[in-house]
CSV table of C-alpha atoms and ligand atoms in Angstrom, one decimal:
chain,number,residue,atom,x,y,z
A,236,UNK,CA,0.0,0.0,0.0
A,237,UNK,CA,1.3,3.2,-0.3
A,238,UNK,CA,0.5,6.5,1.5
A,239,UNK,CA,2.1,9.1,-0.5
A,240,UNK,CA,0.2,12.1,-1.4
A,241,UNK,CA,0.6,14.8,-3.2
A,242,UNK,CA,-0.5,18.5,-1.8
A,243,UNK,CA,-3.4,19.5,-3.6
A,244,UNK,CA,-5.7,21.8,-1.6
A,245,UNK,CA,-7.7,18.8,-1.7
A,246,UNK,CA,-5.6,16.7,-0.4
A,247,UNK,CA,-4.4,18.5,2.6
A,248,UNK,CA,-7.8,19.1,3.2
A,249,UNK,CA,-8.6,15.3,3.2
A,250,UNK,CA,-5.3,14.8,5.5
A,251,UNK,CA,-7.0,17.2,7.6
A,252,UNK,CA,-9.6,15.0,8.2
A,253,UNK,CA,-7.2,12.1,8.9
A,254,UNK,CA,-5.9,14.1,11.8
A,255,UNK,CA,-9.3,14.8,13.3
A,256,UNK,CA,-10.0,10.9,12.6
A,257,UNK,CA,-7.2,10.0,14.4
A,258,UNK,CA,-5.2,8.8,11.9
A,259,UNK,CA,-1.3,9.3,11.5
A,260,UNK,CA,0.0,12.2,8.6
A,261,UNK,CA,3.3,12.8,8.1
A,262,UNK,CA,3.8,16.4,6.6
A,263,UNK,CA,7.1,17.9,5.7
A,264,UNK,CA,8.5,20.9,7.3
A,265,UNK,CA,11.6,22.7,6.4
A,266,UNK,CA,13.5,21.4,9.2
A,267,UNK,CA,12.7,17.4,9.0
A,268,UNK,CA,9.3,15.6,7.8
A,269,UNK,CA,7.4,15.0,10.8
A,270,UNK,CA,4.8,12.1,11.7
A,271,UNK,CA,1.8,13.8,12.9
A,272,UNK,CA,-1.1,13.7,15.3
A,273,UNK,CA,-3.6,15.3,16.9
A,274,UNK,CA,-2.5,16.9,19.7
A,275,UNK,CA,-5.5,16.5,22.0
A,276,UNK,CA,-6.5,13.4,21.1
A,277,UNK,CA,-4.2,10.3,23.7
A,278,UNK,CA,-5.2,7.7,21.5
A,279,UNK,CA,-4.0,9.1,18.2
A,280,UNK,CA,-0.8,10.0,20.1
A,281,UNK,CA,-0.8,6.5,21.1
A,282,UNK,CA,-0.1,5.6,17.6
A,283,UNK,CA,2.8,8.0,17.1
A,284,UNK,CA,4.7,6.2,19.5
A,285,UNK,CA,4.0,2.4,18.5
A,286,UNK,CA,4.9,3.6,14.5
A,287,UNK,CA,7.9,5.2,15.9
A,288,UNK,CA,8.8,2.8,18.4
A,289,UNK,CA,9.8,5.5,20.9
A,290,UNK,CA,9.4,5.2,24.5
A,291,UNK,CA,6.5,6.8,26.0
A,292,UNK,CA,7.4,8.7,28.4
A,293,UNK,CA,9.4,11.2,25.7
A,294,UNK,CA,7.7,14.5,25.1
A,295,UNK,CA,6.3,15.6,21.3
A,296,UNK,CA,6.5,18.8,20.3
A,297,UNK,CA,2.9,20.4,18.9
A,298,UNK,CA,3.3,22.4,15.9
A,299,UNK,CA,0.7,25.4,15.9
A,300,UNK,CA,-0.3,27.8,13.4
A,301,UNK,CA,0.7,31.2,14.6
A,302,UNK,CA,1.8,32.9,18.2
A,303,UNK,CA,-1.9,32.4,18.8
A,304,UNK,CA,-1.3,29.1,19.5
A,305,UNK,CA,1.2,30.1,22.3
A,306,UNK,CA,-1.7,31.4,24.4
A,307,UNK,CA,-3.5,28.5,23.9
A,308,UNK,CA,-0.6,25.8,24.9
A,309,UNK,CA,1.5,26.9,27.3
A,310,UNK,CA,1.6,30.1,29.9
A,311,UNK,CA,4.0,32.7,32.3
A,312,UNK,CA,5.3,33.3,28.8
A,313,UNK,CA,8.9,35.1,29.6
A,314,UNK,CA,8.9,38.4,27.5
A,315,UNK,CA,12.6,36.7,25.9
A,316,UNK,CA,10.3,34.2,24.4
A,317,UNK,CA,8.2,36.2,22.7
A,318,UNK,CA,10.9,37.8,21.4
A,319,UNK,CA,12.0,34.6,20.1
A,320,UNK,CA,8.9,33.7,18.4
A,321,UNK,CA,8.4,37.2,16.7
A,322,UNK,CA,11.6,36.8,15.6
A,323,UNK,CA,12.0,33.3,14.2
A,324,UNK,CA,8.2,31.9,13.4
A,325,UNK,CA,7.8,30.0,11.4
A,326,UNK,CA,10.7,28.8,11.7
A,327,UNK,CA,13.3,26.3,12.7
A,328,UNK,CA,12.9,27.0,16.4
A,329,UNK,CA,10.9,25.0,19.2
A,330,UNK,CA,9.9,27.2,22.3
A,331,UNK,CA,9.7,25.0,26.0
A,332,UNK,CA,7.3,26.7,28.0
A,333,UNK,CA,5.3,25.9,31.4
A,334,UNK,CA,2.1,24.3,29.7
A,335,UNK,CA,-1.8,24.8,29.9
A,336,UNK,CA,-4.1,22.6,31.0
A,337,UNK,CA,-4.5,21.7,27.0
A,338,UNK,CA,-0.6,20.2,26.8
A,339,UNK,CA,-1.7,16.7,28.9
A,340,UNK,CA,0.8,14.4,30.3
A,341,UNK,CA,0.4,11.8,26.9
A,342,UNK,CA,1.9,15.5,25.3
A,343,UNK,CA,4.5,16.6,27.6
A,344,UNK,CA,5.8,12.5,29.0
A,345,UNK,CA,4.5,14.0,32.4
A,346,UNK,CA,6.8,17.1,32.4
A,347,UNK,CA,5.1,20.7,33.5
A,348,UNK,CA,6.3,22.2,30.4
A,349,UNK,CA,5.6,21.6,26.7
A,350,UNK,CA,7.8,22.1,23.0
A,351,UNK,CA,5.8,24.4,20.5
A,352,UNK,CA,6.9,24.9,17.2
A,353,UNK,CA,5.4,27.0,14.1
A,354,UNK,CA,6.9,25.4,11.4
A,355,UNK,CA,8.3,27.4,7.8
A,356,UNK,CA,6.5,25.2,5.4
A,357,UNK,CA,3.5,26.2,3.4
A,358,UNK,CA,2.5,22.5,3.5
A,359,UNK,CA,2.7,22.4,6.9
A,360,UNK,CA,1.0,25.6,7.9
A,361,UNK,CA,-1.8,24.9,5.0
A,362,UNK,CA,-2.4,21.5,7.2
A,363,UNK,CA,-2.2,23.0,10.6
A,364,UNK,CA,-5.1,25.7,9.3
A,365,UNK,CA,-6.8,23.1,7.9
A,366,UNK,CA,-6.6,21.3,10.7
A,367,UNK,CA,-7.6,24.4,13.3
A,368,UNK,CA,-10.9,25.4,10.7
A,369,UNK,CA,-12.1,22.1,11.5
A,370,UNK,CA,-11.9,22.1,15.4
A,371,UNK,CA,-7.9,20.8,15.9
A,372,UNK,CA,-5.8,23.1,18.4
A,373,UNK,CA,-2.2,21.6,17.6
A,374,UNK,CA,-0.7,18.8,15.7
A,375,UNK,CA,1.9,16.6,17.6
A,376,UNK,CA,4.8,15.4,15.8
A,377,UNK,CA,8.1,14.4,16.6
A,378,UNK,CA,10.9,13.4,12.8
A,379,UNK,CA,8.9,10.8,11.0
A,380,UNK,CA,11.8,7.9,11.5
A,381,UNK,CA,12.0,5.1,14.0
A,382,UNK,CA,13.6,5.9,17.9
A,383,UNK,CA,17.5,6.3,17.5
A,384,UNK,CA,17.5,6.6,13.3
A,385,UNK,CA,18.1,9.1,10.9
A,386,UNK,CA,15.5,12.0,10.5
A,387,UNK,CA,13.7,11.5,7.2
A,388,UNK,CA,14.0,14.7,4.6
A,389,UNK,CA,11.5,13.5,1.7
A,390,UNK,CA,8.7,12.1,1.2
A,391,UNK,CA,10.2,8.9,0.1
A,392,UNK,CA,12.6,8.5,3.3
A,393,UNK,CA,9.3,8.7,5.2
A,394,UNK,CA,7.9,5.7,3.3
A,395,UNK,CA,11.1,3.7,3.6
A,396,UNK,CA,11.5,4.2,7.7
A,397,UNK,CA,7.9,3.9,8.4
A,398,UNK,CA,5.3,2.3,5.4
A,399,UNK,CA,5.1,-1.0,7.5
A,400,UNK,CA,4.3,0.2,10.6
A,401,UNK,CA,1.4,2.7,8.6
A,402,UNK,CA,-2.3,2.2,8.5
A,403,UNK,CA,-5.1,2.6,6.1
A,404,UNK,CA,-6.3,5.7,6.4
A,405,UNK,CA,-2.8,7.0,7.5
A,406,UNK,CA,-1.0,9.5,5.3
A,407,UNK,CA,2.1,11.0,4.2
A,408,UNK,CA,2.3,14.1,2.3
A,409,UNK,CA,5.3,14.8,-0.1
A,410,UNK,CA,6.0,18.1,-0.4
A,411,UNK,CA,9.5,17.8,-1.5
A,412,UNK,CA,12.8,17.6,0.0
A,413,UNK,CA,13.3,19.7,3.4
A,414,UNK,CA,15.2,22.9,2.9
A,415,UNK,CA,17.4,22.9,6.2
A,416,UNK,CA,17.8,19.1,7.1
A,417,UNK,CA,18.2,19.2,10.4
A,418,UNK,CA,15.9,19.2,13.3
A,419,UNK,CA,14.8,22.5,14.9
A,420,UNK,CA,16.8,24.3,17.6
A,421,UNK,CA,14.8,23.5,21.1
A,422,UNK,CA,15.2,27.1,23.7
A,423,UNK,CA,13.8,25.8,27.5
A,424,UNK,CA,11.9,29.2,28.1
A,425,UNK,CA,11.0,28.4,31.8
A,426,UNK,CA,13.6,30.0,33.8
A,427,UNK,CA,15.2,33.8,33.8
A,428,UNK,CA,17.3,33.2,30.8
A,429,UNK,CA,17.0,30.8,27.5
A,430,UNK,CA,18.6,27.5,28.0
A,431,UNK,CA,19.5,25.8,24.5
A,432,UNK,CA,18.7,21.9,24.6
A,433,UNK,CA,19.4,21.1,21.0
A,434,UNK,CA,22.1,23.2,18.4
A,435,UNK,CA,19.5,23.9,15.0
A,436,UNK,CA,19.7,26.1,12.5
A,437,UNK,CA,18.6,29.3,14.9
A,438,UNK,CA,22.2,29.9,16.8
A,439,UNK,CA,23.3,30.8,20.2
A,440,UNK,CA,24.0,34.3,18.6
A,441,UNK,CA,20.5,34.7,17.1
A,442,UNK,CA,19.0,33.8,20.2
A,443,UNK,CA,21.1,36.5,22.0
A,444,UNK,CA,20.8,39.2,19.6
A,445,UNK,CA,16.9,38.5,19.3
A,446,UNK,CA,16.6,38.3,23.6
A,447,UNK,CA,19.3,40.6,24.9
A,448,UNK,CA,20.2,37.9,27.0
A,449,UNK,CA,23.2,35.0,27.3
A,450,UNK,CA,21.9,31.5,25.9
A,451,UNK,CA,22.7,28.9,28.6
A,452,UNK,CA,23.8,25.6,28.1
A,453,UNK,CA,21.9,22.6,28.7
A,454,UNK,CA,22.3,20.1,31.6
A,455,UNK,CA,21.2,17.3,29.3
A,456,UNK,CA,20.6,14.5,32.2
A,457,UNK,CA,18.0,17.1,34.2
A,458,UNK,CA,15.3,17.3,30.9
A,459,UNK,CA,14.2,14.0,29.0
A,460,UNK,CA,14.9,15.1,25.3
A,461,UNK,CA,15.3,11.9,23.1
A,462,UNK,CA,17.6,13.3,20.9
A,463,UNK,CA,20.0,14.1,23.4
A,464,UNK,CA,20.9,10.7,24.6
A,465,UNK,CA,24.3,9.5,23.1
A,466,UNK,CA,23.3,7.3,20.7
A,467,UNK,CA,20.7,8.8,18.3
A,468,UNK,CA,20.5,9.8,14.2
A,469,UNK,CA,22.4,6.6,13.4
A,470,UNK,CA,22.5,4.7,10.2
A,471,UNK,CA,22.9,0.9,10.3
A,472,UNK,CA,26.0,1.8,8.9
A,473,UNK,CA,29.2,2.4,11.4
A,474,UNK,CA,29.9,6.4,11.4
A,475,UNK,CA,33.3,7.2,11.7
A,476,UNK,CA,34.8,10.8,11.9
A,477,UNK,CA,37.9,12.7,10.6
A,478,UNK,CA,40.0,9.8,9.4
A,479,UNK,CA,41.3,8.5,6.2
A,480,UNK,CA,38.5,7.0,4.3
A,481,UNK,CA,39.7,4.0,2.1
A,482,UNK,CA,38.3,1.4,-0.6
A,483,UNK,CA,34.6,0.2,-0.3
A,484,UNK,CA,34.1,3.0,2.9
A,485,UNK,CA,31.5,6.1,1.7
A,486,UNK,CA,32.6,9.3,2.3
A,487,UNK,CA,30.5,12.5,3.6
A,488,UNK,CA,32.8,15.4,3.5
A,489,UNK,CA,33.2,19.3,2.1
A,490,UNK,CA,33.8,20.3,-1.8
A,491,UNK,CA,37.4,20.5,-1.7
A,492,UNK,CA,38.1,17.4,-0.2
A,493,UNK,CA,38.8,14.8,-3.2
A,494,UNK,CA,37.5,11.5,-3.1
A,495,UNK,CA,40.0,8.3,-2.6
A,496,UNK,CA,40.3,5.4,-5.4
A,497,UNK,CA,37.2,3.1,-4.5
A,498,UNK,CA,35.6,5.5,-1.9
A,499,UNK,CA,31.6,5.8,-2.8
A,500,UNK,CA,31.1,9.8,-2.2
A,501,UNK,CA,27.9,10.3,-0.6
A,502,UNK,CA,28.0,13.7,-0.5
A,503,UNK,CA,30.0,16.8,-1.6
A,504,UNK,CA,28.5,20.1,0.2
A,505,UNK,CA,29.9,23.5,-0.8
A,506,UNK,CA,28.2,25.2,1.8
A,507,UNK,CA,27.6,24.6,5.1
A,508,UNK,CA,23.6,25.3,4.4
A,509,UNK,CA,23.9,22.4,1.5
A,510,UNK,CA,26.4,20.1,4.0
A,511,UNK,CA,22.8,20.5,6.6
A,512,UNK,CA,20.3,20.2,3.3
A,513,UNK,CA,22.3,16.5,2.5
A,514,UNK,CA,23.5,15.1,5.4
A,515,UNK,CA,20.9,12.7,6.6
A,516,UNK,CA,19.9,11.8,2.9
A,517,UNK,CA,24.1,10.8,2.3
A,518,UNK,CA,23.8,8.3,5.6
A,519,UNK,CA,20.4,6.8,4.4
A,520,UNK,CA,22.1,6.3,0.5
A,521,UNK,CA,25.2,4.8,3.0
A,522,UNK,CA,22.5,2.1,4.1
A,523,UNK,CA,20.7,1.6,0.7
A,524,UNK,CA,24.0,0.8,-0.6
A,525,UNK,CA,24.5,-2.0,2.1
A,526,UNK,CA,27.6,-0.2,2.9
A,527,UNK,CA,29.6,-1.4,6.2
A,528,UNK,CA,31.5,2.4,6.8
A,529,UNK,CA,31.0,6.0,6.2
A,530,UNK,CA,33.8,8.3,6.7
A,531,UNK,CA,32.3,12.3,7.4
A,532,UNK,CA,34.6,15.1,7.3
A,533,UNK,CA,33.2,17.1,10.2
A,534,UNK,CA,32.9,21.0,9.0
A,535,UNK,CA,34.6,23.8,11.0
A,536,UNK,CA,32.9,26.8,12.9
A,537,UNK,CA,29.8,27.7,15.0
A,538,UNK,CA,25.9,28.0,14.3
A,539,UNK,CA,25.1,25.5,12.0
A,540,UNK,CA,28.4,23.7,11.8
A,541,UNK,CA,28.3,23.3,15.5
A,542,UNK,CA,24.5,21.6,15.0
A,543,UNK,CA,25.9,19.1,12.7
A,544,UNK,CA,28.5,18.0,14.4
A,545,UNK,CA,26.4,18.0,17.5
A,546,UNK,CA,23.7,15.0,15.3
A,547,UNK,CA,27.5,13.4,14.1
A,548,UNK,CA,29.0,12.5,17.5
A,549,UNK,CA,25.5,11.0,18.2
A,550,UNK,CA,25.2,9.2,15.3
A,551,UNK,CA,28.8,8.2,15.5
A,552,UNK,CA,28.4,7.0,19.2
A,553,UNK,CA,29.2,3.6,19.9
A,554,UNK,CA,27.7,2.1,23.2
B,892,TXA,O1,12.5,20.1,13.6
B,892,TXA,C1,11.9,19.5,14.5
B,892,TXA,O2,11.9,19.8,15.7
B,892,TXA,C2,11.1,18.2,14.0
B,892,TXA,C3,10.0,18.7,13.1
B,892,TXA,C4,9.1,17.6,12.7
B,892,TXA,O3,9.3,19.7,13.7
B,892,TXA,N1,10.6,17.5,15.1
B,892,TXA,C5,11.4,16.8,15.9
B,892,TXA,O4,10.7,16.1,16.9
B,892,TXA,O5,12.6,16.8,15.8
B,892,TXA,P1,11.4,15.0,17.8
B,892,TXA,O6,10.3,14.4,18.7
B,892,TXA,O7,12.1,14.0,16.9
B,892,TXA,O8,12.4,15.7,18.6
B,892,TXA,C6,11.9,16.7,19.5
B,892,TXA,C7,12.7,16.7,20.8
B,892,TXA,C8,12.6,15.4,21.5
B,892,TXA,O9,14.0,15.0,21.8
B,892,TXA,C9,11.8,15.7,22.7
B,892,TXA,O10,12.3,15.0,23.9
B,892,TXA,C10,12.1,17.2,22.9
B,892,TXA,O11,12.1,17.7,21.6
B,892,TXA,N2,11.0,17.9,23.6
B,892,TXA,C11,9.7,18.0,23.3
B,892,TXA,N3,9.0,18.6,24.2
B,892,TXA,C12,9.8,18.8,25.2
B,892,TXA,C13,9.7,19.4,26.5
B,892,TXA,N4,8.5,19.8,27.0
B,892,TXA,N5,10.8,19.6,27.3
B,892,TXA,C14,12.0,19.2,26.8
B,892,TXA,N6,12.2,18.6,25.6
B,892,TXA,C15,11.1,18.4,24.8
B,893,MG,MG1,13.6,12.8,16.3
């Protein structure tokens, strides 16, 4: 069976539906695709976690429509937040704040707080109005892939990672391949300062110009955020960084970096925007290839540099 769908009015419309029938629709977003759910309803948030495989007690973030969807989710909204979303929604950022009585414990994995994100895709936000003209408040979604895999960035990765675990009914709209590649940038907004808990696409230095205030760093064992334990965004394939790629090995790494006799290249950014765009695409091709190896060529600097080899040292972690 196969739950692709193109993004026809119509069809978001029907996948609309879906949602408020408590079926599963993975949308894309410019960060990641994402496997969505209502947000109110525990049983179709139920589902997220048995296609993903995820343990329960690991929070979802709900993607709204608008800051009037802030209101509505969480509340004590620091000022410094709502700098952050005038400044960045939609965009690649998710805002933790203390939640309202809307953002239950099958939301949040128990915590008082809960992750909002408005999301810079027009396929996304199309769905999420859609979805609030016909009585929805939020739709929960957490990357469409299984627990501790590799983020899917089209439509097709989606299908791969998750057709056999998909129902009738269930949906997956394509609406191409994600424009950043990695997963949002996740600011705790609950105390007197904002506390990064995942690198993203939005920086330390955004967040401080946009606030006025010095981004903390997060204590990763005091907050349960999934992607934060060591092992995470891993291929099958073993990930090895900065060394010598040879024969048979694939190799992720910058432009300018040639590629050795009998290394399969998997990816040759220019940019560190493109290096972002490919990177989880490269380690899926490393698995469709059956290969045993990838070499990456970690990039140098901070912002989004720093968020990719943040997802590398997970992906390359061996427990
Ligand atoms: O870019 C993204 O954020 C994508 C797209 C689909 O929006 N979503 C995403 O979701 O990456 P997920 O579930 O794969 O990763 C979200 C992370 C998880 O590690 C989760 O633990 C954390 O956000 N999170 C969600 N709510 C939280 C909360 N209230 N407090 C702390 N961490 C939270
Ligand atoms: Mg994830």
């Amino acid at each position: 069976m196969s739950f692709l769908s193109l993004c026809s009015t119509e069809s978001i419309r029907d996948a609309a539906l879906a949602l408020k029938n408590r079926h599963l629709v993975a949308f894309p977003t410019e960060t990641v695709y994402g496997l969505g759910a209502d947000a109110t309803n525990s049983e179709a948030i139920a589902r997220i976690y048995e296609v993903k495989g995820r343990p329960s007690d690991h929070p979802l973030i709900v993607h709204i429509a608008s800051m009037n969807g802030l209101g509505e989710w969480s509340r004590e909204i620091p000022e410094y937040a709502i700098s952050l979303a005038r400044d960045f929604w939609p965009g690649p950022l998710t805002l933790v704040l203390k939640r309202s009585e809307l953002a239950q414990d099958f939301i949040t994995g128990g915590q008082a707080t809960v992750g909002l994100r408005v999301p810079a895709h027009p396929v996304a936000l199309s769905l999420i109005n859609e979805f609030i003209a016909i009585g929805g408040k939020g739709i929960a979604a957490p990357s469409a892939n299984r627990f501790g895999a590799v983020s899917p960035t089209t439509a097709t990765a989606v299908e791969e990672e998750l057709a056999t675990y998909l129902q009738s009914g269930d949906l997956i709209l394509d609406g191409g391949q994600s424009l950043i590649g990695l997963e949002s940038t996740i600011v705790d907004c609950t105390g007197p300062a904002p506390m990064i808990l995942r690198l993203g696409a939005i920086t330390p230095l955004m967040i401080e110009e946009s606030t006025g205030l010095v981004a903390l760093e997060s204590n990763p064992s005091a907050i349960r955020v999934s992607g934060s334990l060591n092992s995470h965004y891993s291929p099958k394939a073993k990930v090895l960084l900065d060394v010598v790629a040879e024969a048979g090995d694939g190799l992720i790494a910058p432009d300018q970096i040639p590629t050795p006799n009998g290394v399969i290249r998997l990816s040759a950014p220019s940019s560190i925007e493109q290096y972002a765009r490919e990177l989880y695409q490269a380690l899926r091709k490393a698995d469709q290839l059956g290969l045993n190896l990838v070499v990456v060529l970690q990039p140098g600097g901070d912002g989004l540099a720093a968020a990719i080899r943040d997802r590398l040292q997970r992906s390359a972690f061996v427990e």
